[in-house]
XYZ file of C-alpha atoms in Angstrom:
784
model
C -30.789 48.707 18.015
C -29.974 45.043 17.987
C -26.404 44.020 17.529
C -25.771 40.629 15.631
C -22.621 38.507 16.233
C -23.858 35.135 15.004
C -27.072 34.632 13.604
C -29.978 36.937 12.273
C -33.610 36.139 13.206
C -36.088 37.156 10.743
C -39.919 36.888 11.468
C -41.953 34.299 9.650
C -43.342 37.053 7.151
C -40.067 38.675 6.301
C -38.583 35.196 5.637
C -41.530 34.279 3.538
C -41.277 37.525 1.566
C -37.415 37.186 1.188
C -38.157 33.638 -0.237
C -35.448 32.246 2.351
C -35.851 29.329 4.819
C -34.487 29.718 8.444
C -31.687 27.309 7.529
C -30.441 29.605 4.433
C -30.577 32.746 6.681
C -28.439 30.825 9.272
C -25.909 29.606 6.754
C -25.662 33.176 5.151
C -25.040 34.902 8.346
C -23.192 32.445 10.330
C -20.081 34.703 10.670
C -21.647 37.961 10.385
C -19.945 40.447 12.698
C -21.723 43.681 11.778
C -24.681 45.401 13.067
C -28.316 44.962 11.837
C -30.647 47.803 12.655
C -34.334 48.603 11.291
C -32.837 50.892 8.549
C -29.584 50.932 6.483
C -28.560 54.014 8.324
C -28.858 52.291 11.688
C -26.805 49.090 10.396
C -23.176 48.423 10.139
C -22.138 46.152 7.291
C -19.450 43.323 7.710
C -17.484 41.996 5.047
C -15.532 38.921 5.844
C -11.840 39.205 5.003
C -10.699 37.147 1.913
C -8.423 34.256 2.401
C -5.039 35.117 1.047
C -1.851 33.069 0.933
C 1.122 34.574 2.493
C 3.025 37.264 0.546
C 5.266 35.725 -2.014
C 3.696 32.305 -1.818
C 4.938 30.251 -4.710
C 2.941 28.729 -7.409
C 3.120 24.773 -7.482
C 3.143 22.507 -10.652
C 3.291 18.740 -10.358
C 3.929 17.088 -13.588
C 3.519 13.280 -13.056
C 4.741 10.832 -16.003
C 3.107 7.143 -16.064
C 4.989 3.833 -16.013
C 8.193 5.551 -16.475
C 11.876 4.156 -16.010
C 14.553 5.762 -13.809
C 16.754 6.146 -17.006
C 14.261 7.143 -19.488
C 15.164 11.093 -19.272
C 18.207 12.459 -21.076
C 19.297 14.030 -17.617
C 19.062 10.349 -16.031
C 21.002 8.726 -18.827
C 18.748 8.225 -21.738
C 19.537 8.451 -25.495
C 15.595 9.822 -25.815
C 15.450 13.370 -26.545
C 13.983 15.213 -23.456
C 15.315 18.668 -23.657
C 12.581 20.380 -22.181
C 12.748 18.389 -19.087
C 16.372 18.149 -18.794
C 16.367 21.957 -19.083
C 14.427 21.940 -15.803
C 17.092 19.614 -14.451
C 19.916 21.755 -15.722
C 18.435 24.806 -13.763
C 16.918 22.809 -10.721
C 17.867 19.689 -8.764
C 17.915 16.132 -9.590
C 17.364 13.306 -6.918
C 18.762 9.905 -7.333
C 17.196 8.299 -4.509
C 13.357 9.072 -4.757
C 10.953 6.485 -4.227
C 7.357 6.101 -5.554
C 4.781 3.195 -4.897
C 4.870 0.115 -6.952
C 1.865 0.989 -8.886
C -0.113 4.132 -9.884
C -3.037 4.681 -7.764
C -0.827 4.308 -4.383
C 1.480 6.689 -5.715
C -1.038 9.377 -6.677
C -2.640 8.959 -3.253
C 0.520 9.359 -1.286
C 1.735 12.318 -3.551
C -1.562 14.356 -3.177
C -1.979 13.622 0.621
C 1.543 13.649 2.126
C 0.563 10.177 3.736
C 1.336 6.618 3.068
C -0.935 4.835 0.685
C -2.224 2.257 3.058
C -3.029 4.895 5.553
C -5.362 6.838 3.149
C -7.118 3.808 1.534
C -5.196 2.888 -1.584
C -3.424 -0.493 -0.989
C -3.514 -1.147 -4.614
C -5.234 0.518 -7.735
C -8.453 2.262 -7.270
C -10.063 -0.552 -9.308
C -9.509 -3.133 -6.496
C -11.375 -2.781 -2.993
C -10.827 -5.384 -0.304
C -13.297 -4.289 2.400
C -10.778 -2.877 4.983
C -9.633 0.764 5.578
C -6.375 0.026 3.526
C -8.129 -0.876 0.317
C -11.239 1.379 -0.252
C -10.145 2.441 -3.702
C -10.457 6.301 -2.808
C -8.673 8.681 -0.404
C -10.264 9.046 2.934
C -11.723 12.485 4.128
C -9.293 12.146 7.026
C -6.484 12.814 4.765
C -7.024 16.277 3.048
C -5.334 16.538 -0.492
C -2.555 19.352 -1.144
C -5.345 20.766 -3.536
C -7.797 21.010 -0.658
C -5.179 22.637 1.698
C -3.965 25.014 -0.833
C -7.434 26.128 -2.177
C -8.626 26.618 1.590
C -5.319 28.900 1.769
C -6.270 31.096 -1.118
C -4.746 29.308 -4.032
C -6.539 28.392 -7.277
C -6.079 24.651 -8.056
C -6.329 22.982 -11.439
C -5.958 19.204 -12.380
C -5.465 17.860 -15.882
C -5.185 14.289 -16.918
C -5.186 10.910 -15.143
C -7.070 10.764 -11.692
C -7.576 7.058 -10.742
C -8.348 7.933 -7.274
C -12.073 6.673 -7.404
C -13.250 3.084 -7.954
C -14.374 3.050 -11.713
C -17.847 1.705 -10.884
C -18.295 5.087 -9.278
C -17.285 7.193 -12.411
C -20.707 6.765 -14.347
C -22.860 10.056 -15.086
C -24.464 9.613 -11.612
C -21.166 9.427 -9.716
C -21.138 9.491 -6.630
C -18.844 12.261 -7.224
C -17.574 12.895 -3.648
C -13.946 11.583 -4.688
C -13.867 13.217 -8.202
C -11.284 15.850 -8.530
C -13.365 18.674 -8.026
C -14.732 17.310 -4.751
C -11.256 16.667 -3.475
C -10.069 20.331 -3.747
C -9.636 21.201 -7.610
C -11.484 24.124 -8.972
C -11.154 22.779 -12.439
C -10.637 19.420 -13.935
C -10.032 18.097 -17.538
C -8.864 14.623 -17.977
C -9.776 10.904 -17.651
C -10.789 9.062 -14.360
C -9.523 5.526 -15.120
C -6.183 3.864 -15.043
C -5.355 4.271 -18.798
C -7.141 5.486 -22.120
C -6.575 5.595 -25.902
C -4.429 8.690 -26.567
C -6.541 9.161 -29.875
C -10.038 8.338 -28.520
C -9.770 9.036 -24.712
C -12.780 8.766 -22.453
C -12.680 12.447 -21.302
C -14.431 14.390 -18.243
C -14.518 17.954 -17.824
C -15.276 18.836 -14.256
C -18.158 16.491 -13.285
C -19.453 15.687 -16.908
C -18.279 13.382 -19.260
C -17.506 14.683 -22.712
C -16.321 13.385 -26.179
C -12.833 13.948 -27.362
C -12.190 16.844 -29.711
C -12.682 15.635 -33.298
C -9.968 17.752 -34.807
C -7.614 15.975 -37.194
C -4.355 14.810 -35.562
C -5.707 15.019 -32.201
C -3.591 13.701 -29.527
C -4.525 13.616 -25.623
C -1.224 14.907 -24.292
C -1.423 17.860 -26.672
C -4.821 18.465 -25.666
C -4.299 18.109 -21.867
C -1.276 20.855 -22.147
C -3.580 22.987 -24.466
C -6.087 22.996 -21.596
C -3.489 23.603 -19.012
C -2.201 26.590 -20.799
C -5.607 27.934 -21.590
C -6.219 27.561 -17.927
C -3.207 29.232 -17.063
C -3.774 32.354 -19.228
C -7.176 32.677 -17.526
C -5.917 32.618 -14.247
C -3.213 35.103 -14.898
C -5.751 37.463 -16.474
C -8.408 37.161 -13.845
C -6.400 36.751 -10.820
C -2.672 38.072 -11.230
C -1.811 38.214 -7.582
C -3.259 34.831 -6.856
C -1.063 31.778 -6.630
C -2.011 28.505 -8.425
C -1.627 24.774 -8.040
C -1.450 22.873 -11.522
C -1.526 18.998 -11.248
C -0.459 17.595 -14.631
C -0.982 13.872 -14.431
C -0.253 12.628 -18.028
C -1.482 9.487 -19.583
C 2.072 9.249 -21.086
C 3.843 6.900 -21.101
C 1.413 4.216 -20.018
C 0.558 1.743 -22.687
C -0.840 2.316 -25.396
C 2.311 3.873 -26.602
C 0.417 5.937 -29.235
C 2.437 8.816 -31.172
C 2.535 10.019 -34.610
C 4.701 7.986 -36.988
C 7.593 10.604 -37.390
C 8.321 10.256 -33.755
C 8.727 6.566 -34.202
C 10.696 6.459 -37.296
C 13.747 8.685 -35.887
C 14.227 6.068 -33.121
C 14.321 2.876 -35.036
C 18.086 3.279 -35.892
C 18.676 4.450 -32.450
C 17.513 1.222 -30.728
C 18.702 -1.369 -33.328
C 21.498 -1.857 -30.909
C 19.146 -3.921 -28.670
C 18.415 -3.660 -24.963
C 21.655 -5.063 -23.422
C 23.944 -2.303 -25.106
C 21.430 0.257 -24.167
C 21.527 -0.725 -20.500
C 25.375 -0.618 -20.669
C 25.264 2.835 -22.392
C 22.720 4.328 -20.025
C 24.685 3.290 -17.035
C 27.771 4.752 -18.455
C 26.150 7.802 -19.072
C 24.639 7.825 -15.615
C 27.916 7.623 -14.038
C 29.318 10.537 -16.181
C 26.280 12.664 -15.179
C 26.764 11.815 -11.545
C 23.205 10.572 -11.304
C 24.417 7.076 -9.977
C 27.684 6.516 -7.887
C 30.623 5.406 -10.292
C 30.754 1.889 -8.236
C 27.164 1.187 -9.529
C 26.711 -2.250 -11.220
C 24.073 -3.241 -13.449
C 21.276 -5.606 -11.873
C 21.471 -9.064 -13.339
C 18.800 -9.599 -16.160
C 15.318 -10.218 -15.038
C 13.798 -13.711 -15.430
C 12.995 -14.437 -18.963
C 14.776 -11.876 -20.799
C 17.066 -13.127 -23.608
C 20.237 -11.904 -24.735
C 19.704 -9.429 -27.501
C 22.035 -11.306 -29.825
C 19.996 -14.509 -29.569
C 16.789 -13.232 -30.933
C 15.389 -13.890 -34.508
C 15.447 -11.166 -37.254
C 11.701 -10.961 -36.972
C 11.838 -10.527 -33.226
C 14.515 -7.701 -33.621
C 12.502 -5.853 -36.075
C 9.274 -5.876 -33.967
C 11.144 -5.401 -30.617
C 12.905 -2.333 -31.985
C 9.697 -0.662 -33.469
C 8.031 -0.931 -30.207
C 10.678 0.513 -28.230
C 10.864 3.444 -31.031
C 7.115 3.786 -30.422
C 7.802 4.060 -26.581
C 10.720 6.524 -27.280
C 8.755 8.547 -29.603
C 6.080 8.833 -27.119
C 8.378 10.152 -24.538
C 9.972 12.848 -26.694
C 6.429 13.914 -27.771
C 5.366 14.136 -24.214
C 8.707 16.164 -23.434
C 7.563 18.661 -26.343
C 4.127 19.295 -24.645
C 5.866 19.919 -21.279
C 7.954 22.298 -22.961
C 4.951 24.223 -24.119
C 3.719 24.503 -20.561
C 7.239 25.764 -19.258
C 7.315 28.289 -22.000
C 3.631 29.536 -21.115
C 4.767 29.704 -17.465
C 7.744 31.882 -18.686
C 5.753 34.022 -21.025
C 3.337 34.922 -18.287
C 6.131 35.776 -15.882
C 5.176 32.773 -13.607
C 8.275 30.640 -14.045
C 10.611 32.382 -11.445
C 8.320 31.686 -8.474
C 6.770 28.445 -9.437
C 7.855 25.212 -7.728
C 7.872 22.527 -10.402
C 7.996 18.963 -9.502
C 8.656 16.252 -12.318
C 8.509 12.411 -11.380
C 6.537 9.459 -12.329
C 4.322 6.960 -10.599
C 6.208 3.804 -10.713
C 8.968 2.265 -13.010
C 8.830 0.887 -16.264
C 6.062 -1.626 -16.974
C 6.553 -5.218 -17.845
C 2.743 -5.317 -19.183
C 3.893 -6.119 -22.721
C 5.399 -9.555 -21.829
C 8.391 -11.074 -23.397
C 7.195 -10.436 -26.879
C 5.350 -7.147 -26.567
C 1.693 -6.814 -27.519
C -0.275 -4.731 -29.865
C -3.626 -5.441 -27.822
C -3.187 -4.932 -24.111
C -6.789 -6.080 -23.485
C -6.089 -9.422 -25.211
C -3.169 -9.780 -23.208
C -5.144 -9.311 -19.924
C -7.110 -12.519 -20.901
C -4.211 -14.678 -21.556
C -4.280 -14.279 -25.240
C -0.487 -13.331 -26.207
C 0.605 -13.168 -29.831
C 4.086 -14.046 -30.424
C 6.742 -12.233 -32.591
C 6.127 -14.121 -35.652
C 2.447 -12.707 -35.751
C 2.969 -9.134 -34.467
C 5.716 -8.444 -36.839
C 3.069 -8.481 -39.869
C 1.596 -5.407 -38.035
C 4.486 -3.117 -37.764
C 2.716 -0.244 -39.550
C -0.137 -0.473 -36.959
C 2.281 0.295 -34.142
C 1.476 3.909 -32.603
C -1.625 4.245 -34.521
C -5.313 4.141 -33.367
C -5.233 0.477 -34.561
C -2.902 -0.682 -31.961
C -3.234 -0.690 -27.989
C 0.649 -1.656 -27.610
C 3.081 -2.215 -24.847
C 6.692 -2.960 -25.345
C 8.570 -6.253 -24.370
C 9.961 -6.542 -20.801
C 13.472 -6.270 -22.148
C 12.869 -2.584 -23.014
C 10.999 -2.035 -19.731
C 14.283 -3.549 -18.018
C 16.441 -1.181 -20.003
C 14.123 1.733 -18.960
C 14.650 0.967 -15.359
C 18.512 0.831 -15.569
C 20.540 0.099 -13.254
C 17.973 -1.473 -11.092
C 16.173 -5.163 -11.060
C 12.564 -5.829 -11.638
C 9.866 -3.488 -13.012
C 6.501 -1.997 -11.966
C 4.773 -4.051 -9.635
C 7.963 -4.723 -7.529
C 9.128 -3.061 -4.427
C 12.714 -3.667 -5.665
C 14.400 -0.658 -7.460
C 12.722 -0.910 -10.844
C 9.319 -0.655 -9.304
C 9.858 2.325 -6.957
C 12.979 4.221 -7.736
C 11.959 7.181 -9.971
C 13.733 10.361 -11.340
C 12.510 13.446 -9.311
C 13.353 16.900 -10.788
C 12.537 20.089 -8.838
C 12.706 23.378 -10.251
C 12.276 26.792 -8.570
C 14.371 29.545 -9.661
C 13.574 31.708 -6.681
C 14.296 28.997 -4.097
C 17.180 26.895 -5.849
C 20.613 28.333 -6.468
C 22.614 25.286 -6.984
C 21.691 24.690 -10.852
C 22.020 21.241 -12.170
C 23.101 19.529 -8.829
C 22.268 15.988 -7.835
C 20.893 15.217 -4.557
C 21.339 11.695 -3.011
C 19.054 12.166 0.190
C 16.490 9.578 0.564
C 13.233 11.038 -0.449
C 9.833 9.275 -0.519
C 6.700 10.304 -2.650
C 4.882 11.242 0.831
C 7.619 14.005 1.232
C 6.687 16.249 -1.644
C 3.286 17.692 -0.439
C 4.840 18.543 3.145
C 7.656 20.081 1.366
C 5.178 22.222 -0.680
C 3.026 23.092 2.522
C 6.432 24.236 4.265
C 7.444 26.501 1.595
C 3.988 27.987 1.112
C 3.768 28.579 4.730
C 0.758 26.270 5.404
C 0.234 24.407 8.428
C -1.740 20.939 8.019
C -4.780 21.275 10.175
C -5.803 18.617 12.878
C -9.281 19.027 11.628
C -10.611 19.978 8.000
C -14.179 20.653 6.746
C -15.170 19.163 10.239
C -13.314 15.823 9.826
C -10.445 15.120 12.150
C -7.210 14.548 10.181
C -4.531 11.863 10.026
C -1.080 13.722 10.623
C 1.314 14.034 7.589
C 3.398 10.974 7.555
C 6.002 12.685 5.083
C 8.394 15.457 5.785
C 9.910 18.476 4.165
C 12.828 18.052 2.305
C 13.323 21.895 1.604
C 16.581 21.905 3.536
C 18.150 19.904 0.570
C 17.353 22.800 -1.773
C 20.208 24.691 -0.330
C 22.278 22.275 1.455
C 23.761 19.072 -0.476
C 24.942 17.627 2.857
C 21.323 18.102 4.685
C 20.396 14.845 6.586
C 17.427 12.933 4.976
C 14.006 14.177 6.260
C 13.276 10.671 7.743
C 15.284 7.561 8.569
C 12.682 5.010 7.913
C 10.192 3.977 5.049
C 8.360 0.938 4.616
C 7.207 -0.487 1.357
C 4.295 -3.210 0.608
C 2.470 -4.172 -2.470
C 0.674 -7.543 -3.071
C 2.330 -9.051 0.010
C 5.904 -7.823 -0.989
C 7.466 -6.088 1.691
C 10.487 -3.899 2.002
C 11.962 -1.165 4.524
C 14.763 1.403 4.025
C 16.388 2.467 7.235
C 19.465 4.809 7.226
C 20.840 3.343 3.976
C 19.983 -0.206 4.402
C 16.954 -1.850 2.674
C 15.316 -5.032 3.734
C 13.221 -6.997 0.908
C 10.919 -9.796 1.083
C 9.564 -10.811 -2.417
C 6.325 -12.728 -1.748
C 4.879 -15.204 -4.008
C 0.994 -15.391 -4.298
C -0.747 -18.060 -2.273
C 2.148 -19.062 -0.271
C 2.601 -18.497 3.218
C 4.344 -15.146 4.281
C 6.244 -16.910 6.991
C 8.024 -18.823 4.238
C 9.031 -15.389 2.519
C 13.041 -14.982 2.272
C 14.339 -11.693 3.197
C 17.064 -10.236 1.593
C 19.190 -7.102 2.594
C 21.127 -4.479 0.638
C 23.330 -1.847 1.906
C 22.430 0.816 -0.467
C 25.084 3.406 0.467
C 27.641 0.801 -1.036
C 25.217 -1.000 -3.461
C 23.050 1.572 -5.229
C 21.412 -0.971 -7.673
C 20.687 -3.601 -5.228
C 22.750 -6.384 -6.555
C 24.174 -7.721 -3.337
C 22.425 -9.534 -0.660
C 24.399 -9.171 2.450
C 21.595 -10.730 4.844
C 23.873 -13.605 5.893
C 26.742 -11.237 7.066
C 24.297 -8.896 8.966
C 21.476 -10.982 10.623
C 21.263 -8.555 13.599
C 20.412 -5.620 11.011
C 18.069 -7.624 9.176
C 16.304 -8.779 12.281
C 15.782 -5.096 13.310
C 14.720 -3.949 9.954
C 12.136 -6.755 10.064
C 10.719 -5.542 13.267
C 10.587 -1.904 12.160
C 8.418 -3.073 9.155
C 5.984 -4.818 11.344
C 6.005 -1.884 13.548
C 5.125 0.370 10.536
C 2.580 -2.164 9.035
C 0.355 -1.705 12.288
C 1.099 2.155 12.602
C 0.097 2.869 8.841
C -2.604 0.572 8.387
C -0.949 -1.957 6.144
C -2.488 -5.207 7.666
C -4.149 -7.263 6.613
C -1.710 -8.435 3.906
C -3.120 -9.415 0.727
C -1.911 -11.318 -2.275
C -2.290 -8.886 -5.202
C -0.473 -9.011 -8.655
C -0.710 -5.856 -10.659
C -1.630 -7.911 -13.772
C -2.372 -11.447 -14.991
C -4.756 -14.156 -13.801
C -3.173 -14.437 -10.505
C -4.880 -11.236 -9.379
C -7.043 -12.017 -6.478
C -8.970 -9.108 -5.049
C -12.253 -9.331 -2.972
C -15.385 -8.434 -5.082
C -16.407 -4.933 -4.241
C -19.578 -4.437 -2.410
C -21.781 -2.144 -4.591
C -24.103 0.460 -3.395
C -27.938 -0.516 -3.693
C -29.157 0.496 -7.064
C -25.654 1.208 -8.750
C -25.914 0.835 -12.566
C -23.522 -2.170 -12.503
C -25.968 -4.182 -10.106
C -28.851 -4.082 -12.397
C -30.277 -6.584 -15.069
C -32.401 -4.069 -16.725
C -31.276 -0.918 -18.593
C -32.911 1.863 -20.595
C -30.720 4.078 -22.331
C -31.413 7.142 -24.434
C -29.558 8.665 -27.512
C -27.836 11.970 -26.484
C -26.944 10.630 -23.005
C -23.410 10.634 -21.591
C -20.827 8.153 -22.351
C -20.974 5.270 -19.624
C -17.783 3.750 -18.206
C -17.325 0.095 -18.872
C -17.395 -0.836 -14.949
C -20.930 0.584 -15.042
C -22.089 -0.661 -18.333
C -24.108 -3.781 -18.707
C -22.121 -7.060 -18.324
C -23.043 -9.263 -21.101
C -20.077 -11.469 -21.118
C -21.093 -15.423 -20.808
C -24.816 -14.535 -20.400
C -28.134 -14.229 -22.227
C -28.833 -10.558 -22.920
C -31.089 -8.617 -25.450
C -31.146 -5.252 -26.893
C -34.465 -3.647 -28.128
C -35.326 -0.205 -29.778
C -37.596 1.436 -32.203
C -36.437 3.526 -35.312
C -38.251 5.981 -37.000
C -37.054 7.406 -40.236
C -40.084 9.591 -40.828
C -40.109 8.415 -44.438
C -36.565 8.587 -45.039
C -33.964 5.879 -44.995
C -31.759 6.022 -41.648
C -28.561 4.474 -40.270
C -26.094 4.717 -37.552
C -25.128 2.974 -34.428
C -27.792 1.734 -32.007
C -25.566 0.585 -29.089
C -21.793 0.200 -28.844
C -19.503 -0.787 -26.221
C -15.777 -1.122 -26.716
C -13.045 -0.373 -29.115
C -11.210 -1.681 -32.163
C -9.459 -3.951 -29.535
C -12.688 -5.673 -28.499
C -16.474 -5.154 -27.835
C -19.708 -5.333 -29.580
C -21.969 -3.052 -31.600
C -25.540 -3.242 -33.064
C -26.139 -0.794 -36.067
C -27.738 -0.284 -39.292
C -26.033 0.643 -42.537
C -27.308 0.738 -46.120
C -30.736 -0.830 -44.856
C -29.060 -3.777 -43.030
C -29.299 -4.517 -39.443
C -25.853 -5.754 -38.114
C -24.396 -7.165 -34.875
C -20.767 -7.414 -34.591
C -19.108 -9.105 -31.683
C -15.474 -8.250 -31.974
C -13.635 -10.655 -29.787
C -10.628 -8.770 -28.730
C -9.723 -7.584 -31.956
C -8.596 -11.009 -32.956
C -11.839 -12.090 -34.769
C -15.314 -10.750 -35.536
C -18.734 -12.470 -35.469
C -20.792 -10.530 -37.797
C -24.687 -11.294 -38.075
C -26.448 -9.496 -40.569
C -29.937 -8.984 -41.883
C -28.646 -9.953 -45.282
C -30.923 -8.098 -47.929
C -31.586 -4.440 -47.204
C -34.622 -3.806 -45.068
C -37.431 -1.040 -45.599
C -36.566 0.851 -42.520
C -38.102 4.192 -43.586
C -41.726 3.332 -43.367
C -42.919 4.440 -39.852
C -41.457 2.953 -36.440
C -39.921 -0.189 -36.929
C -39.039 -2.446 -33.857
C -35.629 -3.736 -33.725
C -34.452 -6.385 -31.425
C -31.145 -8.752 -30.706
C -31.280 -11.594 -28.726
C -28.434 -13.621 -27.513
C -28.237 -17.028 -26.170
C -25.016 -18.640 -25.141
C -24.539 -22.150 -25.505
C -21.156 -22.249 -23.791
C -18.329 -19.819 -22.739
C -17.116 -20.088 -26.377
C -20.190 -19.939 -28.540
C -23.723 -18.395 -28.889
C -26.585 -17.446 -31.127
C -27.521 -14.217 -32.025
C -31.123 -13.456 -33.473
C -31.843 -10.273 -35.110
C -35.692 -9.459 -35.701
C -37.448 -6.289 -37.103
C -41.310 -5.992 -36.114
C -41.270 -9.453 -34.607
C -39.946 -10.933 -37.815
C -36.494 -12.762 -37.729
C -34.196 -11.091 -40.430
C -31.008 -12.644 -39.415
C -29.345 -15.461 -37.200
C -25.737 -16.622 -36.786
C -23.129 -17.966 -34.539
C -21.063 -15.812 -32.135
C -17.688 -17.219 -31.137
C -15.204 -15.920 -28.537
C -11.826 -17.213 -27.238
C -12.418 -19.645 -24.042
C -10.113 -17.292 -21.946
C -12.130 -14.102 -22.433
C -12.909 -12.612 -19.162
C -12.321 -9.043 -19.921
C -14.265 -8.014 -22.931
C -13.400 -4.309 -23.477
C -11.585 -1.408 -21.730
C -13.948 1.178 -23.312
C -17.424 2.269 -22.176
C -20.768 2.266 -23.889
C -22.387 4.776 -26.169
C -26.094 5.002 -27.389
C -26.868 6.157 -30.856
C -23.513 6.450 -32.111
C -20.000 5.235 -31.485
C -18.102 8.263 -30.183
C -14.545 6.827 -29.370
C -12.484 4.046 -31.018
C -14.882 2.421 -33.481
C -15.931 -1.331 -32.580
C -16.277 -2.096 -36.293
C -14.408 -1.170 -39.170
C -17.679 -1.211 -41.242
C -18.572 2.524 -40.140
C -15.022 3.704 -39.095
C -14.663 6.158 -42.000
C -18.246 7.931 -40.888
C -16.799 9.271 -37.526
C -19.169 8.541 -34.748
C -21.781 7.256 -37.352
C -24.610 8.797 -35.256
C -28.526 8.242 -36.017
C -30.230 11.368 -37.148
C -31.857 13.380 -34.091
C -35.403 11.693 -33.475
C -34.890 8.607 -35.424
C -33.834 6.192 -32.659
C -35.904 5.763 -29.639
C -34.975 4.720 -26.271
C -32.649 1.486 -26.079
C -33.427 -1.234 -23.686
C -30.927 -3.895 -22.587
C -31.987 -6.942 -20.465
C -29.550 -9.263 -18.917
C -30.377 -12.927 -18.289
C -28.672 -15.978 -16.558
C -24.821 -16.583 -17.203
C -23.227 -19.626 -18.646
C -20.954 -19.614 -15.691
C -19.939 -17.290 -12.885
C -18.202 -14.146 -14.194
C -14.632 -13.719 -13.578
C -13.476 -11.394 -10.670
C -11.260 -9.666 -13.289
C -12.806 -6.578 -14.806
C -11.936 -4.454 -17.659
C -10.948 -1.517 -15.526
C -8.289 -3.363 -13.373
C -5.121 -1.451 -14.388
C -2.415 0.809 -13.481
């Protein structure tokens, strides 16, 4: 008899008969500890023990809001109705000294790994890579995610919603997939990979495959995400009632576009007619009553450019109130969906031993500018409409015809009482609400905790409570140590010391450091010397809202904190410093080095009807360059129509389609104008194969000529005009044989995806030629 401990050796004949290669056998039996004899009677089987979490291990739910102000929850001072999240606060804990990162991808990386964003490769959003370890656009394998560690310990892990931890150029149907959710520890995923998406026409992914959004009437992404989460929870409880789970719900709400059904908007119009100045004052008063801020807290001075509400025109007030009402309705709608998830946990007897963490990735966003916007993509191109034009479109706000963001005055109110916004290392950018709910482990219901907490402390806390030690090596890769620390002691002890005494901040060259109640801040202006930055100093224990600079009175403390910042900059991979603005033309990120053969490098593309949707970053870049689209149509003796090729949405893009016998090219310039070139008279497209071609030749950055041909014969020609500042054509990706998302053209919007009949459209070839001028480094997917 032969005793086997590590590996089974089979003869070549046996291996061939079993159809196994030697490598397969070795891999199957690597940890076999039984006995293999000539017969079953002479052998002893071995069953590896299953990986099990410790007895009573809690379930974990992370609920992450997007672009959300410190004061935007009722339990943090808001007049917006959020009873379900507030209910978690009333039976859990609220933290008033919690800090995220200035923008979303770094926060998400820090939250999921328990390490600083620079340490793991996300110094800014995943869309921008700089060629250094701190800016890879994805989380290093040297930092296992909480999902990876929990799954390895016997948890099931599920993610829903926004990912934004992989460069968008790597989100095409061919990946690479190594940093998609399933490859970073999640068993299941349903959501969107980029920084934002249309709430009515989201670019969805299920597991590793792009899918269409459901076509049911009244569809909304937030509802869909929670439906998927609840369905998965039901399946989990039914199939593994004794297994704990980790559920990561990263909502697209409340990032722009603020899209929500009209009834949610209407109810908030009268609420916010008082304006943003009164709103700030009222929220601060409620925050003091709730004990969420110290009674001595002062409102930070108005941010640059914000006008007093009473100085605005009637049109400005009408527009601004409506935009804020849409945001508030979006918040209430989101709270309702979170409430459905909470109720599902309760109904399945899982609420008692589930740690629920509710927070946000950064503060309220200034993305709408001073007047707000109904087309965020146009705004990225420097094309900002003013209130006098936008007020004519009040009824579009919140609908699929708008991709809006509110004015900065309302973002300032959302961040009450702090200064600045998303993209800043001041309080308005990094101070967030944090609610932790765990009935089994939290007895002081509704209490407020004031310990300094950073986003990197959340995952170490969860691992601590689950009894899991972060490994030094994971899947063969040496691991960076956790850089956060558990705050579990604060669950029971309101006077427990902060888990750490120091935390640095950096974004786009802005620098800050918190140390034992002091905060030093250097606000950096792009394209200036870092040596010229002026440092401020705030004593947060006495100045909660960062309103009084005491640098002159405490030069020794400021010197110490500056020294600590440089120490941590080296320790956590912050260097080299890099000017990055979260938005606008001043963004300067190094051009990514693409892998050889990546779709976005090619000049020749062949697409096929029925293939997966392609994200914008991996689609042909036709802006300011010569290009052609060619295909064949075969109606088999019947008239056919549909979209040949479409990229974009109502707020910008281009489409080639056939309708009512006419071949049409529509160039949608950021929703502001359409250049429509048509074949004019209806064509006979039913008689056998018809060769279709579009040829576009630019004459300048603002104009070009489009020529349509059928079977080599010119059937249409016309001028295409675009705005001179257009550098980002569209946010949405490309479809072949249909337009499955937000329609580029209203001409077929009532026809659904306006797809060609099966077999009627052949392959579609796109060829790219020379540019009129070099393309901008700003791409459609650069967002938070």
